[in-house]
Coordinates of C-alpha atoms in Angstrom, one line a residue:
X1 CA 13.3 79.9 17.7
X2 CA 14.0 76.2 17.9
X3 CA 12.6 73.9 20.1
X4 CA 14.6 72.3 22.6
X5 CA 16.1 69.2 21.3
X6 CA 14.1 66.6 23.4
X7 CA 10.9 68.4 23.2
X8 CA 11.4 68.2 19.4
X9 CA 12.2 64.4 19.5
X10 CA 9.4 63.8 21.5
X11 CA 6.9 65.7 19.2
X12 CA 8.4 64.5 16.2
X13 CA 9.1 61.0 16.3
X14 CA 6.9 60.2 19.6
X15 CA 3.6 61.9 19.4
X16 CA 0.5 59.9 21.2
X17 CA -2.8 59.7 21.9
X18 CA -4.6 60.5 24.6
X19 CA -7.6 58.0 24.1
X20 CA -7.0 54.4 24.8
X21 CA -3.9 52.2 24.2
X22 CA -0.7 51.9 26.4
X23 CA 1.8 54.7 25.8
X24 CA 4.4 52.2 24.7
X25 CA 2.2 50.8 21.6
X26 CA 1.5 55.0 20.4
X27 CA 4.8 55.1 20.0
X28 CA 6.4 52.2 18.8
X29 CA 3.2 52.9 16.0
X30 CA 4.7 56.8 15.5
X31 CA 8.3 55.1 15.4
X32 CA 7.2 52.8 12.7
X33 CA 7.9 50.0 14.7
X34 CA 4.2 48.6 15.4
X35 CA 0.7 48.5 14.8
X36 CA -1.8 51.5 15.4
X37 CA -3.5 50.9 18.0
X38 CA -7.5 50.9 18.5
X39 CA -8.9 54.4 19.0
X40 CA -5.2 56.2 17.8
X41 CA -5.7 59.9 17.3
X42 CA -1.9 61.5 17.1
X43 CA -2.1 64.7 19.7
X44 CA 1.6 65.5 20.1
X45 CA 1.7 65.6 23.8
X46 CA 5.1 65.2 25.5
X47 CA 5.0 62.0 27.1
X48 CA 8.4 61.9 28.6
X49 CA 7.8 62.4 32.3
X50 CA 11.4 63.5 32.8
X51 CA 15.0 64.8 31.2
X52 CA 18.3 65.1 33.8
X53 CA 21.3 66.2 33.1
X54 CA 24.0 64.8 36.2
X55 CA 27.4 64.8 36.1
X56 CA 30.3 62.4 35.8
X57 CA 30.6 61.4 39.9
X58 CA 26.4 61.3 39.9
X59 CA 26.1 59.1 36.7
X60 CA 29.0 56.8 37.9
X61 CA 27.2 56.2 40.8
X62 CA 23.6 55.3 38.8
X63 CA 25.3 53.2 36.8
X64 CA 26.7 51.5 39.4
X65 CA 23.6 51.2 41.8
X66 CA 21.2 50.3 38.7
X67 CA 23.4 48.7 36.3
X68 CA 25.9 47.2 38.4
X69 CA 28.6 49.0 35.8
X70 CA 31.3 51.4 37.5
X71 CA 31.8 53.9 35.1
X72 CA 29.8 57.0 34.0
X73 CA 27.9 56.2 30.9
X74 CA 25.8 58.4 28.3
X75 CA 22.6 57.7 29.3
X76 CA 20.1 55.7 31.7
X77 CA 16.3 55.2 30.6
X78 CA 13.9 54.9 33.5
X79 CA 10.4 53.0 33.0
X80 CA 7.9 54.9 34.4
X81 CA 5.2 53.7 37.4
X82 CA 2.6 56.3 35.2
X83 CA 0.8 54.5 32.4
X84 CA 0.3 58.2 30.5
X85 CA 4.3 58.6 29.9
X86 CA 7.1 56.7 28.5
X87 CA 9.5 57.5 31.1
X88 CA 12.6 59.0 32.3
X89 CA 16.1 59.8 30.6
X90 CA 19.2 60.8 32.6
X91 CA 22.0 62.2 30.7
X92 CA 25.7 62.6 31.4
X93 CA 26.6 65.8 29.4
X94 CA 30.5 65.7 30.3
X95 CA 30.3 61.8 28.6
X96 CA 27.9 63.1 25.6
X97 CA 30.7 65.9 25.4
X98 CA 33.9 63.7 25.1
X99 CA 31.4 61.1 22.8
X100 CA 30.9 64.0 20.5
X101 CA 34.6 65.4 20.1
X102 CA 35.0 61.2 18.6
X103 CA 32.3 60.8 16.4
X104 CA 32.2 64.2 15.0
X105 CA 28.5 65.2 15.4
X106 CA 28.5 67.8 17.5
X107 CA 27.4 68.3 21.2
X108 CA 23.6 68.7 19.6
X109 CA 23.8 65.6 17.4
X110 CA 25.3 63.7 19.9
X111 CA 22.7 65.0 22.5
X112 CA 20.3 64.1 19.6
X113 CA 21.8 60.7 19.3
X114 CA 21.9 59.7 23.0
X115 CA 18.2 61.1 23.3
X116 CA 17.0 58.6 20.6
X117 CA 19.2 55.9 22.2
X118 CA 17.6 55.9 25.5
X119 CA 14.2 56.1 24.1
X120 CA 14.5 53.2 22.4
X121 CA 15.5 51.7 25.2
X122 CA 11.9 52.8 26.9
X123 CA 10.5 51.0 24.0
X124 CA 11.9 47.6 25.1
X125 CA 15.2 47.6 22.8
X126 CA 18.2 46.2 24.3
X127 CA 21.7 45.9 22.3
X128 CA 23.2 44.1 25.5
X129 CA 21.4 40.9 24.8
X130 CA 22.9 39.8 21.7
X131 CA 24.3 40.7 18.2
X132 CA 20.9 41.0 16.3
X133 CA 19.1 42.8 18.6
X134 CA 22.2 45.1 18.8
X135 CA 22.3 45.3 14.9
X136 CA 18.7 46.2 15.0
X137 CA 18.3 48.6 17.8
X138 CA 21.7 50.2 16.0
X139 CA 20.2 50.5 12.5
X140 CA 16.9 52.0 13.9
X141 CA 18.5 54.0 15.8
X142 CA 20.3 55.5 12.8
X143 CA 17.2 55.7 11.1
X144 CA 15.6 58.0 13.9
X145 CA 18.4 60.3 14.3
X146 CA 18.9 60.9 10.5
X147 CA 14.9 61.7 10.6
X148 CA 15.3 63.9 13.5
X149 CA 18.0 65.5 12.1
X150 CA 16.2 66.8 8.6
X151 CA 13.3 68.0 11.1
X152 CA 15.2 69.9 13.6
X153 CA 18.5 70.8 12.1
X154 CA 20.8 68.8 14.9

């Protein structure tokens, strides 16, 4: 039996250690993205404190409240207040759902896609602030979906 998609991305692409270091420089190291950090020892704990899934009306309202945005979007990432896990992601499933019938990858790959997306955004990456940091949280992005996909099949 599979894993469950975010579980998966999280022990794939995420894993962390448990002895020293923030959470954020484990796994920008295990995204290829920075340097190990001292006392590193990859465990493969699931450091995402939380998943949601809301719907349209719920998600327009976030967006709103939090973003200042009046529309339902994919996803919202959430820093978290606990130094052992990288955060929170809330997804809109209806918005993945349409987003998937348009780019052709599927409800999973899209979910896949979205789930990447908003942990890179728990990593710091912004594609709001300009063009090249849009380019490069876009190409890494890529990058981390196509490796998720040969893993787990999305």
């Amino acid at each position: 039996m599979r894993k469950s998609l975010a579980v998966a991305l999280i022990c794939v692409l995420a894993g962390c250690a448990s002895d020293g270091g923030s959470v954020i420089e484990k796994v920008k190291y295990d995204f290829g993205i920075g340097e190990k950090p001292e006392g590193y020892v990859s465990t493969s704990e699931i450091i995402m404190s939380r998943l949601n899934a809301v719907g349209q009306a719920e998600m327009k309202r976030m967006n709103r409240q939090f973003r200042g945005k009046d529309y339902a979007t994919d996803v919202l990432s959430f820093d978290s207040m606990d130094p052992t896990s990288l955060g929170e992601l809330v997804l809109c499933m209806p918005v993945i759902r349409r987003q998937a019938r348009r780019t052709g990858l599927g409800e999973r790959g899209e979910l896949g896609y979205m789930i990447v997306h908003g942990v890179l955004h728990l990593l710091g990456y912004d594609h709001e602030t300009n063009t090249s940091d849009e380019a490069k949280m876009f190409a890494l992005q890529d990058a981390l979906y196509v490796r998720l996909e040969t893993v787990v099949g999305v």
